[in-house]
Short mmCIF file of the C-alpha atoms (twelve columns), coordinates in Angstrom:
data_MODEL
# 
_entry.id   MODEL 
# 
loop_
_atom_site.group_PDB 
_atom_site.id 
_atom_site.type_symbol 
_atom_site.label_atom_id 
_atom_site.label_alt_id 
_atom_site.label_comp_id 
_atom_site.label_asym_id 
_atom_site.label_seq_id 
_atom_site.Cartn_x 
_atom_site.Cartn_y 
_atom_site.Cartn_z 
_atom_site.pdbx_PDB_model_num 
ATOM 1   C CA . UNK A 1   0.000   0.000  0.000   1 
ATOM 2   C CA . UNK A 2   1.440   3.658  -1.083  1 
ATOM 3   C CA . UNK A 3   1.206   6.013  1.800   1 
ATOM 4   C CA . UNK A 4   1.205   10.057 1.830   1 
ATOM 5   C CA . UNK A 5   0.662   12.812 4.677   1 
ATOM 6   C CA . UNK A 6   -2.574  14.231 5.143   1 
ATOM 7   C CA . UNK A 7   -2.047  17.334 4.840   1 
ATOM 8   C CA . UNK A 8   -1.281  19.906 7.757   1 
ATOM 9   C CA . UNK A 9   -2.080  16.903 10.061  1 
ATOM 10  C CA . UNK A 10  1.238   15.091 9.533   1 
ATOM 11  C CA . UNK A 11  -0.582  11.712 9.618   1 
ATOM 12  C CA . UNK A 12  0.923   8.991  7.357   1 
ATOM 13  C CA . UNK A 13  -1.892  7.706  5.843   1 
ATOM 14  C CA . UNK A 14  -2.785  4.735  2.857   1 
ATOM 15  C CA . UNK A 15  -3.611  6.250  -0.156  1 
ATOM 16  C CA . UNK A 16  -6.506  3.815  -0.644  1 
ATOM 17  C CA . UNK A 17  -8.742  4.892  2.818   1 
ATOM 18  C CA . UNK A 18  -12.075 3.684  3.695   1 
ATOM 19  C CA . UNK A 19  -15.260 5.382  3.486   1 
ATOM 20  C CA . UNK A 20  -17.782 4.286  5.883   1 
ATOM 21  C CA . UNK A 21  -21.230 5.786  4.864   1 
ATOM 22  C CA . UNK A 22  -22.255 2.261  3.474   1 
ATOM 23  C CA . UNK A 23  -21.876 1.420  7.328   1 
ATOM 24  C CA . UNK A 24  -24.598 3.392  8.227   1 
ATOM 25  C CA . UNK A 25  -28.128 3.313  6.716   1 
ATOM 26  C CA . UNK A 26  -27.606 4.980  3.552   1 
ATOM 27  C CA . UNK A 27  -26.611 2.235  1.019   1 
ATOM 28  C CA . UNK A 28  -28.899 -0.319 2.336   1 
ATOM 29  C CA . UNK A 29  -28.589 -1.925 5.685   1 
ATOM 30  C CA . UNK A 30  -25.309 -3.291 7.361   1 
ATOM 31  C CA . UNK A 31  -25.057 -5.770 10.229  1 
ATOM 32  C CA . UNK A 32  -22.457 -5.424 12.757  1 
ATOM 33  C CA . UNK A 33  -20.965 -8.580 12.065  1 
ATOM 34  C CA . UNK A 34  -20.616 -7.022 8.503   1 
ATOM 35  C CA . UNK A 35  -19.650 -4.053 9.658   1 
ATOM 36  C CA . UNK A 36  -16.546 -5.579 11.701  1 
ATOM 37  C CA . UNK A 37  -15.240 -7.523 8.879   1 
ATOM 38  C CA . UNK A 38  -15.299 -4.494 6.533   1 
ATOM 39  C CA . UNK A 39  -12.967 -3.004 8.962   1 
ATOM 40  C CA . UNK A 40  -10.739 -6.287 9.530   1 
ATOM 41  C CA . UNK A 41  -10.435 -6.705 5.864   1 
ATOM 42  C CA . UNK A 42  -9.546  -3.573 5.210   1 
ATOM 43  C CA . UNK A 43  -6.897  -2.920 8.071   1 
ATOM 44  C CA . UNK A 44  -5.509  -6.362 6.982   1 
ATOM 45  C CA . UNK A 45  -4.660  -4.997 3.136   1 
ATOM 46  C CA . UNK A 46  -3.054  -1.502 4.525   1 
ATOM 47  C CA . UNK A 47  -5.462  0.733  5.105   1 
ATOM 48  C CA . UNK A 48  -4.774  3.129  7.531   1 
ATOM 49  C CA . UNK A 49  -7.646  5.962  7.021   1 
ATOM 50  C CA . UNK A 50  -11.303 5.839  8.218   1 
ATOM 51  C CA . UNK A 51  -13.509 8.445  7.199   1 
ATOM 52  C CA . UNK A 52  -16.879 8.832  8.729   1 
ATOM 53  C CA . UNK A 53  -19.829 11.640 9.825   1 
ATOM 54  C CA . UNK A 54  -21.778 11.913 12.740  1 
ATOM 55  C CA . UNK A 55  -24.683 11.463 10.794  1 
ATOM 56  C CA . UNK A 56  -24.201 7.742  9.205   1 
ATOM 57  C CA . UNK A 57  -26.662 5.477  10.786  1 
ATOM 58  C CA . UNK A 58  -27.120 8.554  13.534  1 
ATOM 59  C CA . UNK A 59  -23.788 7.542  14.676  1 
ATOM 60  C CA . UNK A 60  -23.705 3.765  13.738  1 
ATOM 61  C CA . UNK A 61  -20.739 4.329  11.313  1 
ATOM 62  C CA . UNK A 62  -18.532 5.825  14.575  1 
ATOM 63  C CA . UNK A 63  -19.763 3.249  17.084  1 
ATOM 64  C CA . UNK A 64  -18.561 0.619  14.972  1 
ATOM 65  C CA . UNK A 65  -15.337 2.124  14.623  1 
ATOM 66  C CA . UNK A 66  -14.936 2.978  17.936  1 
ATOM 67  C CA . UNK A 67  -15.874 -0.497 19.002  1 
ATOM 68  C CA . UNK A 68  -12.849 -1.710 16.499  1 
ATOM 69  C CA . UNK A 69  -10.106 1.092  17.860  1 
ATOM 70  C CA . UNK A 70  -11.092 0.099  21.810  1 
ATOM 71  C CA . UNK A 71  -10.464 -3.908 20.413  1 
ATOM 72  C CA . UNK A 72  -7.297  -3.141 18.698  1 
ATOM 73  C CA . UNK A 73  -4.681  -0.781 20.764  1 
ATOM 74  C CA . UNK A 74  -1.305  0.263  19.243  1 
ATOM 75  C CA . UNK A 75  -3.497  0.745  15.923  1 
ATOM 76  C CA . UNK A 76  -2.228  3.187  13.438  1 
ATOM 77  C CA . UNK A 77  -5.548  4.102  12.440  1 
ATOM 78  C CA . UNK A 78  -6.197  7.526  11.282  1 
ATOM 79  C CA . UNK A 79  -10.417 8.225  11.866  1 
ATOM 80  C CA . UNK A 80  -11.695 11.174 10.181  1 
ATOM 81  C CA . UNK A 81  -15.214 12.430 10.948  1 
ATOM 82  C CA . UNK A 82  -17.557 14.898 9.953   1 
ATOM 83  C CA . UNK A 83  -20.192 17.424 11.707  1 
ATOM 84  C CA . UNK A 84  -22.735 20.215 10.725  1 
ATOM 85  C CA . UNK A 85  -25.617 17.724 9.945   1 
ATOM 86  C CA . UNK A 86  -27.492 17.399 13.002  1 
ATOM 87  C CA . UNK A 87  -29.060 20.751 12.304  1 
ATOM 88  C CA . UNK A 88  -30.867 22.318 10.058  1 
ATOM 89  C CA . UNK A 89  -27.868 24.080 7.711   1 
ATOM 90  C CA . UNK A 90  -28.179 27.501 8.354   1 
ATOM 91  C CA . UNK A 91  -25.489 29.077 8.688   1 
ATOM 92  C CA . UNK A 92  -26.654 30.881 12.442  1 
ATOM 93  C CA . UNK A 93  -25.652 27.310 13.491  1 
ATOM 94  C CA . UNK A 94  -22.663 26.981 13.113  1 
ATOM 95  C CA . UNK A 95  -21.476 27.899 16.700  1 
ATOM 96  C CA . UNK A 96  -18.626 26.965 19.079  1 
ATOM 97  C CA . UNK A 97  -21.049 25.509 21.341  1 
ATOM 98  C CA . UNK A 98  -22.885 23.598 18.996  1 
ATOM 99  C CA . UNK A 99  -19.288 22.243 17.970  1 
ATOM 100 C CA . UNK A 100 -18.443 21.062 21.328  1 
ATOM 101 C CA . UNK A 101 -22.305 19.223 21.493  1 
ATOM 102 C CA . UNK A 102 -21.478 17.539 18.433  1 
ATOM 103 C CA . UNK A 103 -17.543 16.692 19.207  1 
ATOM 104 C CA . UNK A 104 -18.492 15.351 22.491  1 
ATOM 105 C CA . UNK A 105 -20.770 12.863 20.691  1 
ATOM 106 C CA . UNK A 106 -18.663 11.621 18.208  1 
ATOM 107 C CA . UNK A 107 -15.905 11.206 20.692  1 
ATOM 108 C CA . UNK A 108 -18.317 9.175  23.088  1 
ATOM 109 C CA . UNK A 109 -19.142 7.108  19.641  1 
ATOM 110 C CA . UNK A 110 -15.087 6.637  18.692  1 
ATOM 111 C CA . UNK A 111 -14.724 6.487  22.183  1 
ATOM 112 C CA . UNK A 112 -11.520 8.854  22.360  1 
ATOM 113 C CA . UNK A 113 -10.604 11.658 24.080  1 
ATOM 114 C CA . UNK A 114 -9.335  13.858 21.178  1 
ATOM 115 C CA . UNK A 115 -10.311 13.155 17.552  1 
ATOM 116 C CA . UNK A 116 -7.927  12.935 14.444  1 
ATOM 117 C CA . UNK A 117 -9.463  14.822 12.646  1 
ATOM 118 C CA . UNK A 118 -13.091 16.633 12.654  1 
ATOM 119 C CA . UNK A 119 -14.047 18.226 8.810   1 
ATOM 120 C CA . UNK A 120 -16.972 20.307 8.297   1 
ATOM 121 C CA . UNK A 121 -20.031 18.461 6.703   1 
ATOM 122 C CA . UNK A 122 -20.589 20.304 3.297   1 
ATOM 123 C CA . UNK A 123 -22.091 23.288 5.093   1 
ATOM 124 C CA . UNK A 124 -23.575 26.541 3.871   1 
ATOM 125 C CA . UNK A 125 -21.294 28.414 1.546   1 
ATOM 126 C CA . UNK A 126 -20.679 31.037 3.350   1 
ATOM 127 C CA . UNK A 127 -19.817 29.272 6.854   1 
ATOM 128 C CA . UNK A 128 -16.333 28.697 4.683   1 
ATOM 129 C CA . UNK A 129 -15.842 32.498 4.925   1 
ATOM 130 C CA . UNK A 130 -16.718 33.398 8.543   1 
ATOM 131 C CA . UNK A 131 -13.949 33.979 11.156  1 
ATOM 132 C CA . UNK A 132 -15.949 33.075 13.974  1 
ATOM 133 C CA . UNK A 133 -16.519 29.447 12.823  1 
ATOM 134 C CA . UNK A 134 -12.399 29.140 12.197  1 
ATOM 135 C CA . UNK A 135 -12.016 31.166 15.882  1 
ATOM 136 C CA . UNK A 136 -14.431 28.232 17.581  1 
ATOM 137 C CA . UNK A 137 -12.806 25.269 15.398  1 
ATOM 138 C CA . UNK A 138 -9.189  26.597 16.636  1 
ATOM 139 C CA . UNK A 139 -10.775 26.726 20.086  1 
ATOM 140 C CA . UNK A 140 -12.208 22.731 19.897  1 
ATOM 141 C CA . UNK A 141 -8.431  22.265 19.091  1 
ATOM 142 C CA . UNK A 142 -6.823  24.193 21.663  1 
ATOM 143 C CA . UNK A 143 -9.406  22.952 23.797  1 
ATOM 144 C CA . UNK A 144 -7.986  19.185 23.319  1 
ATOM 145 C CA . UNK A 145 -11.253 17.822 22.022  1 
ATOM 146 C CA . UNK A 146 -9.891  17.783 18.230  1 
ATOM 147 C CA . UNK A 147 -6.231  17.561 17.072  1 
ATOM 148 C CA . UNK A 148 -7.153  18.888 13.124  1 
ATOM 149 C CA . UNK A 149 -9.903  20.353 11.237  1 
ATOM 150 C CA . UNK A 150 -10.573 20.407 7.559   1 
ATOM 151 C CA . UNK A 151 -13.651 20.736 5.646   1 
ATOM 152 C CA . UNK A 152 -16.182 18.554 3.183   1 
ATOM 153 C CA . UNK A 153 -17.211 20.555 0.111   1 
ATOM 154 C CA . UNK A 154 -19.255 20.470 -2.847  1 
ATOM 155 C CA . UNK A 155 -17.764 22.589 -4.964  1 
ATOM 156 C CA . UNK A 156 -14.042 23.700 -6.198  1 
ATOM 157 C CA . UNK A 157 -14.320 27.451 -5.351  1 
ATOM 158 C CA . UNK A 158 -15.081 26.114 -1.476  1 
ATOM 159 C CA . UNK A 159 -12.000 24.219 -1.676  1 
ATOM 160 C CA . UNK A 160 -10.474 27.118 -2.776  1 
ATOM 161 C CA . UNK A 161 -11.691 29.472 0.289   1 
ATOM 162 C CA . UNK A 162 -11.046 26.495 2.548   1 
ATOM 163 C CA . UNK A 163 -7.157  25.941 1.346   1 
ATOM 164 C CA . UNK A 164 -6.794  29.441 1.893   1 
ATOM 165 C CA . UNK A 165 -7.225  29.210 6.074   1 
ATOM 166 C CA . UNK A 166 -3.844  28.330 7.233   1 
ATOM 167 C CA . UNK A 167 -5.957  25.866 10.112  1 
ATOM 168 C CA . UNK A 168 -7.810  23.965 7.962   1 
ATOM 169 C CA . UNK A 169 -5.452  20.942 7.438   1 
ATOM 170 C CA . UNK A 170 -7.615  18.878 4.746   1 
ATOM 171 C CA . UNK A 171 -10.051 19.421 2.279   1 
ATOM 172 C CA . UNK A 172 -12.465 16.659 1.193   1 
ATOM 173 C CA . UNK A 173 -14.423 16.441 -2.391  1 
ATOM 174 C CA . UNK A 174 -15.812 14.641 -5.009  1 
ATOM 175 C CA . UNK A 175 -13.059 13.560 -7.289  1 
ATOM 176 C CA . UNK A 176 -13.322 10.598 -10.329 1 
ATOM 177 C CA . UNK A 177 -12.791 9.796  -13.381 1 
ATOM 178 C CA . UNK A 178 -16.417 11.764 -14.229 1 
ATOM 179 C CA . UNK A 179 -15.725 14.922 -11.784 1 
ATOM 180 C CA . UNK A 180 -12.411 16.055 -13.322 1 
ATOM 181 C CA . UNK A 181 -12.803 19.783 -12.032 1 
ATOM 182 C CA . UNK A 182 -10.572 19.868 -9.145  1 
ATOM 183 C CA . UNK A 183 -7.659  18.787 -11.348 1 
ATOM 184 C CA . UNK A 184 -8.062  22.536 -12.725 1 
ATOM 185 C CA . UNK A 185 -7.155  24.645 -9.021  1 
ATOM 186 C CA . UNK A 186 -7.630  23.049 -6.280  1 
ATOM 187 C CA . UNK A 187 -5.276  20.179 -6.613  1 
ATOM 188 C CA . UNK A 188 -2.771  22.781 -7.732  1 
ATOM 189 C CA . UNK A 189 -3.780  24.930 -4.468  1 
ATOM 190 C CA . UNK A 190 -3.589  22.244 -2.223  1 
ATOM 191 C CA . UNK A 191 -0.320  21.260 -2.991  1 
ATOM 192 C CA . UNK A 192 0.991   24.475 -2.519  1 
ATOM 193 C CA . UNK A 193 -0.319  25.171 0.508   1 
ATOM 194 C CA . UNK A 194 0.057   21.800 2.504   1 
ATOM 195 C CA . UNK A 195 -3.275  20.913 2.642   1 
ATOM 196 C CA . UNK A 196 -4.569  17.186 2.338   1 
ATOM 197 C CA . UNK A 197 -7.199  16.112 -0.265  1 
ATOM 198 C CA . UNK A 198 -9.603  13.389 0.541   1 
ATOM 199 C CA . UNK A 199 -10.892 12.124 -2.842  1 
ATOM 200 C CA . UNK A 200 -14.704 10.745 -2.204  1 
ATOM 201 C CA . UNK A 201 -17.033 9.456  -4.612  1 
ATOM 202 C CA . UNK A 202 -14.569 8.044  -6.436  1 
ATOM 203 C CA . UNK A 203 -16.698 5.185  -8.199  1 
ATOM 204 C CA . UNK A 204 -19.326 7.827  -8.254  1 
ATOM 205 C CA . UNK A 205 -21.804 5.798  -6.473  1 
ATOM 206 C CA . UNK A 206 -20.563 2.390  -8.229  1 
ATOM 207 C CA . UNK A 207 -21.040 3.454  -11.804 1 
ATOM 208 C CA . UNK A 208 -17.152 2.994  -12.311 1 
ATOM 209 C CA . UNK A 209 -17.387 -0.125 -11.218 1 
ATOM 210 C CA . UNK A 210 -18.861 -0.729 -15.136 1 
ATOM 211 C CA . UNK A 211 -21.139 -3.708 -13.367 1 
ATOM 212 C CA . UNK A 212 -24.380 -1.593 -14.142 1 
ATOM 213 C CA . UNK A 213 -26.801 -1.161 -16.713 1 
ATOM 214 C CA . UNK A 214 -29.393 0.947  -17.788 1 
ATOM 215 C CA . UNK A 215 -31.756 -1.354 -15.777 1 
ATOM 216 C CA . UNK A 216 -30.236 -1.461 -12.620 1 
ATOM 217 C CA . UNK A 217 -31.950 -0.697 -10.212 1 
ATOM 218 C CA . UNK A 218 -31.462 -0.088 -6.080  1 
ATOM 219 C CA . UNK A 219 -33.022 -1.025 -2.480  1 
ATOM 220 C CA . UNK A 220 -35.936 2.025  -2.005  1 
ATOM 221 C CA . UNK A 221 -33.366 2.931  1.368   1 
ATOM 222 C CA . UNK A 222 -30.195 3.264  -1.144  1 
ATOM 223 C CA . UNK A 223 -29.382 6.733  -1.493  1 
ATOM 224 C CA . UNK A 224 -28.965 5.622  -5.862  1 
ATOM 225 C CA . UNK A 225 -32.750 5.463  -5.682  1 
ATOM 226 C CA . UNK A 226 -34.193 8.360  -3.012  1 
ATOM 227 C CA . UNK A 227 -31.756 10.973 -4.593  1 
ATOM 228 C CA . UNK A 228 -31.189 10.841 -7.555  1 
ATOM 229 C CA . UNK A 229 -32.747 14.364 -8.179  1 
ATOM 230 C CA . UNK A 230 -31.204 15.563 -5.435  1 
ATOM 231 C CA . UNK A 231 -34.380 15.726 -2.800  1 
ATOM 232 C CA . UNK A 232 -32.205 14.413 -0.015  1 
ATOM 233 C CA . UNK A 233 -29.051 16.473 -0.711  1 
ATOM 234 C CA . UNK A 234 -26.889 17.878 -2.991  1 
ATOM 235 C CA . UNK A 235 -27.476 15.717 -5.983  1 
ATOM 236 C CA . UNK A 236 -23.638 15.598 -6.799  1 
ATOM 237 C CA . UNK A 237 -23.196 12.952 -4.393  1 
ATOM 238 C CA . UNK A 238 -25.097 10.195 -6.178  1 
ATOM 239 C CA . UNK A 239 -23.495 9.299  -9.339  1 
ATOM 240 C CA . UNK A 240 -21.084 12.315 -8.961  1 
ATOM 241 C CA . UNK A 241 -23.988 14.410 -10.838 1 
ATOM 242 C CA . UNK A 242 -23.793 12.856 -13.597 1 
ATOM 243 C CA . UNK A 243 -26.838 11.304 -15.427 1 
ATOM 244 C CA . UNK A 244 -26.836 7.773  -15.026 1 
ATOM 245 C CA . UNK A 245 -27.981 6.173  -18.443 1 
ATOM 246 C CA . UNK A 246 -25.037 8.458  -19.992 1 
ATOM 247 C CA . UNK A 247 -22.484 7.342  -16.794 1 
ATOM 248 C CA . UNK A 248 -23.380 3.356  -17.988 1 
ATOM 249 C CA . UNK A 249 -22.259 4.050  -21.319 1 
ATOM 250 C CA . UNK A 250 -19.202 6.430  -20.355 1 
ATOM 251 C CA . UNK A 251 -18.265 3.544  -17.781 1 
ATOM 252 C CA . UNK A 252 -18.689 1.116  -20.201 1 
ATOM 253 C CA . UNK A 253 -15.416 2.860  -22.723 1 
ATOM 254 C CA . UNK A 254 -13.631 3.722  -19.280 1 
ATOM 255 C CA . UNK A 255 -13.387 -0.088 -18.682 1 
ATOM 256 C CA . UNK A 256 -12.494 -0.687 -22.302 1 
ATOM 257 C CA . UNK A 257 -9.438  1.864  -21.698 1 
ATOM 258 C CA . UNK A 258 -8.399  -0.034 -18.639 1 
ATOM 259 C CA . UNK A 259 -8.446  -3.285 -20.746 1 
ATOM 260 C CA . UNK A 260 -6.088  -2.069 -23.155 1 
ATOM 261 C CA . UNK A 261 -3.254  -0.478 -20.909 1 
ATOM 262 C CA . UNK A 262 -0.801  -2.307 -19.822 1 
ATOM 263 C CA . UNK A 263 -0.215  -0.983 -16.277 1 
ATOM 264 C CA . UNK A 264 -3.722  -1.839 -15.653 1 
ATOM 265 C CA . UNK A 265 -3.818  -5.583 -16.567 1 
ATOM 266 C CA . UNK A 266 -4.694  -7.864 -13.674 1 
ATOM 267 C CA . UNK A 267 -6.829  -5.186 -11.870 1 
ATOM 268 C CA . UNK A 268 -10.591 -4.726 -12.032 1 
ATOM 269 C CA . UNK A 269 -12.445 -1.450 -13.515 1 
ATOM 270 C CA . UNK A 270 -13.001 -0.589 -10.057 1 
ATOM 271 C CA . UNK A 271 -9.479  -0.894 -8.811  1 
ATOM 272 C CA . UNK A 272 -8.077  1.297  -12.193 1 
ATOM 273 C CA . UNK A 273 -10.608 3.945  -11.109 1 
ATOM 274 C CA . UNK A 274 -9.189  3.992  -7.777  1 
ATOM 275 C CA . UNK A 275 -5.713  3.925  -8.490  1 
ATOM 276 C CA . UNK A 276 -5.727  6.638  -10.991 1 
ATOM 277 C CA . UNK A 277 -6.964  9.537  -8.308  1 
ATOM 278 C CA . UNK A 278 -4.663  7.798  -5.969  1 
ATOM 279 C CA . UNK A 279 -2.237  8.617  -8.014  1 
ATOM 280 C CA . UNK A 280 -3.023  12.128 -8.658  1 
ATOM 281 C CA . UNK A 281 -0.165  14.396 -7.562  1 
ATOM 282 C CA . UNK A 282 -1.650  16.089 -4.509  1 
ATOM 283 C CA . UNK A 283 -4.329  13.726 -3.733  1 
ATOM 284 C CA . UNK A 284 -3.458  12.404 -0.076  1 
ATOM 285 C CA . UNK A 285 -6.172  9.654  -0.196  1 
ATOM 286 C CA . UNK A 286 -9.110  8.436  -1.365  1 
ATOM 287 C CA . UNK A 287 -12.252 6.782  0.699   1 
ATOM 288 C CA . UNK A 288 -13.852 4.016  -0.941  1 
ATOM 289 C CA . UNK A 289 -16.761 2.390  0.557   1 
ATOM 290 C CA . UNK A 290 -17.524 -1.002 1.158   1 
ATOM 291 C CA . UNK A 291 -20.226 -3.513 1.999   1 
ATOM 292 C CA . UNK A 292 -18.312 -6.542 2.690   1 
ATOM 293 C CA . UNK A 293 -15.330 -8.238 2.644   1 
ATOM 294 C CA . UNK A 294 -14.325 -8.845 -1.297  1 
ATOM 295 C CA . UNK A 295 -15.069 -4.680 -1.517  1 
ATOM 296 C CA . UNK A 296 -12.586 -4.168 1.253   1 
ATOM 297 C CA . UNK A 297 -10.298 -6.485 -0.038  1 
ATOM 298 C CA . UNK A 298 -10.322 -5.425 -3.372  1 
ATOM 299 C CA . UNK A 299 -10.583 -1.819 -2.910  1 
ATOM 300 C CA . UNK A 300 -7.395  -1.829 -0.849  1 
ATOM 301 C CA . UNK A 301 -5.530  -3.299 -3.230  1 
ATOM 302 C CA . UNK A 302 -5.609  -0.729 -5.846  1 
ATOM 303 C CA . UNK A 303 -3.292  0.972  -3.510  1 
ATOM 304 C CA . UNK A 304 -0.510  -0.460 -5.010  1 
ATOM 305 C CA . UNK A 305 -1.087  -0.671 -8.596  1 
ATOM 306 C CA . UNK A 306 1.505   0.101  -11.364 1 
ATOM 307 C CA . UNK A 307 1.592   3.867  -12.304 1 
ATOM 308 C CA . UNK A 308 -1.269  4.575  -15.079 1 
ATOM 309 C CA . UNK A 309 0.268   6.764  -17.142 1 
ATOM 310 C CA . UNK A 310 -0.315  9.377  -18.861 1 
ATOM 311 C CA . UNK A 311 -1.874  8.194  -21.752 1 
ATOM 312 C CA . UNK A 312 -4.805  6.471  -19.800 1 
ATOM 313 C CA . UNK A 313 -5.032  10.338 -17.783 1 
ATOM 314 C CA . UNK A 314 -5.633  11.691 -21.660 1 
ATOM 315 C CA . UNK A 315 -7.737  8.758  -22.231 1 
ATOM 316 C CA . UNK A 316 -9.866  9.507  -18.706 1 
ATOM 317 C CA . UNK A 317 -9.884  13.420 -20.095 1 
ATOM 318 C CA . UNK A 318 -11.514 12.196 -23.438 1 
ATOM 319 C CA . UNK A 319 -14.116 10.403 -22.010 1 
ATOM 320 C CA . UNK A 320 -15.114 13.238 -19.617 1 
ATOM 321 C CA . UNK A 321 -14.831 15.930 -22.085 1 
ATOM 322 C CA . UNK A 322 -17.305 13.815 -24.143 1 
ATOM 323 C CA . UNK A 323 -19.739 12.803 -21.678 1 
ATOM 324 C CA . UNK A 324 -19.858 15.031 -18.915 1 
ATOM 325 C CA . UNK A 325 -17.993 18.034 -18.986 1 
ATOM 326 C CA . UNK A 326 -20.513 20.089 -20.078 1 
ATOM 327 C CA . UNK A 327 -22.898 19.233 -17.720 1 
ATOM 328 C CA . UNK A 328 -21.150 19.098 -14.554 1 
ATOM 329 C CA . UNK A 329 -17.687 20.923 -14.925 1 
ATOM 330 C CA . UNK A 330 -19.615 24.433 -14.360 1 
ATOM 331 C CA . UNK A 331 -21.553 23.395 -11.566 1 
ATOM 332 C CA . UNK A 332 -19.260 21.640 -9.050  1 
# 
């Protein structure tokens, strides 16, 4: 497994992490027992990152991590969480003390006294601009009850304002194959400034997997079905955006590229996606989810694949600027 720092936290972490949203409620359900053997696989093919929100499963994602950091002392386990979803998102509540009610849960969940690292949850735009939420999140750390903070955005210009904080130690966004934007700035940006960038989405909801069809279809408590036009939340976050008839067919040619380069023989569609934005220059990881044990496995794995290339990056740039780019690149 390939490791860089996140960011201003000076963690080592894998470059292949683990998402755990799918541990939670909103990808169908998960048992426990499930739940525990995601995390054992996972751990036992080098991952060292867990990323999770106070708001998976209500808190189900962190208990079950918590449960597997009290069972396994001496880990090297990085856990990044998330909070700002427990209210309604207006920006009036984003408050020091509402940051200490929702830090003291999530440690209670992890079961730590100080967590690695607490990012924003996609708020309000303009919560990325205020002083007073940077003041209180610089308190929370000088306070003990977080060691970092970094932010979860939607969109490249609230990376942007984000990188700019000298706190904020780690930006997370959508990044694939089919959301190229961030390549343009804030990859640059980040790299220049220090800051970490947590690639999510990066199957975009399992369409660069290239195992779906036009017919597929999803559990009614999947978030594939219930949002799809957004009615949850921000619509970018199931299939990356993108519409999903045209994502079959674009996945469809992106596995037909990984077939014919050699770097990529021997490794699943899903494991090429991964490994190319792991292998982005300035990307410090990137949080896969899984619902069992072959996910884990395999997703963990891409960590250590062969260099791409650049001629599959111009062949990833084709396939965007034919499919998607004009749809998505100007509004994320």
């Amino acid at each position: 497994m390939r490791t860089r720092t996140l960011g201003r936290t000076g963690h080592t972490v894998s470059v292949i992490g683990l998402g755990t949203w799918q541990l939670g409620a909103d990808w169908g359900e998960v048992s426990a027992a499930d739940a525990r053997a995601v995390l054992d696989a996972a751990v036992a093919g080098g991952v060292t990152l867990f990323d999770t929100a106070d708001v998976y499963g209500d808190g189900r994602s962190e208990q079950f991590i918590g449960a597997y950091l009290a069972e396994n002392p001496g880990h090297s386990i990085t856990v990044a969480t998330k909070m700002g979803r427990r209210a309604a998102q207006d920006p009036a509540n984003f408050t020091l003390a509402n940051f200490r009610a929702w830090t003291d849960r999530s440690r209670a969940n992890l079961g730590v006294d100080t967590i690695d690292l607490v990012q924003l949850h996609c708020p309000p735009t303009s919560v990325l601009s205020s002083d007073a939420v940077y003041d209180a999140l610089d308190t929370l750390v000088a306070d003990g009850a977080i060691a970092h903070y970094g932010v979860s955005v939607e969109t490249a210009d609230e990376a942007l304002t984000a990188i700019a904080r000298p706190g904020v130690a780690s930006v997370q966004i959508i990044l694939n194959a089919f959301r190229l934007k961030p390549l343009d700035a804030v990859l640059p940006a980040a790299i220049a400034a220090g800051v970490g960038i947590i690639a999510r989405v990066p199957l975009a909801s399992g369409l660069l997997s290239g195992r779906y069809t036009a017919t597929t279809t999803f559990a009614a408590n999947d978030h594939r079905t219930y949002n799809r036009d957004g009615s949850a939340f921000d619509v970018g976050e199931t299939f990356s955006g993108v519409d999903f008839e045209q994502g079959v067919i674009a996945a469809r040619e992106f596995a037909e590229l990984a077939a014919r380069t050699p770097a990529a023989q021997g490794l699943t569609t899903s494991q090429v996606a991964l490994a190319w934005v792991a292998q982005l220059d300035g990307v410090s990881s990137v949080i896969p989810g899984a619902r069992n044990v072959e996910q884990a496995q395999s997703n963990a794995a891409a960590g250590s694949a062969a260099d791409l290339g650049a001629e599959f990056t111009a062949g990833v740039t084709d396939i965007y600027d034919r499919y998607f780019r004009g749809a998505v690149h100007g509004r994320w």
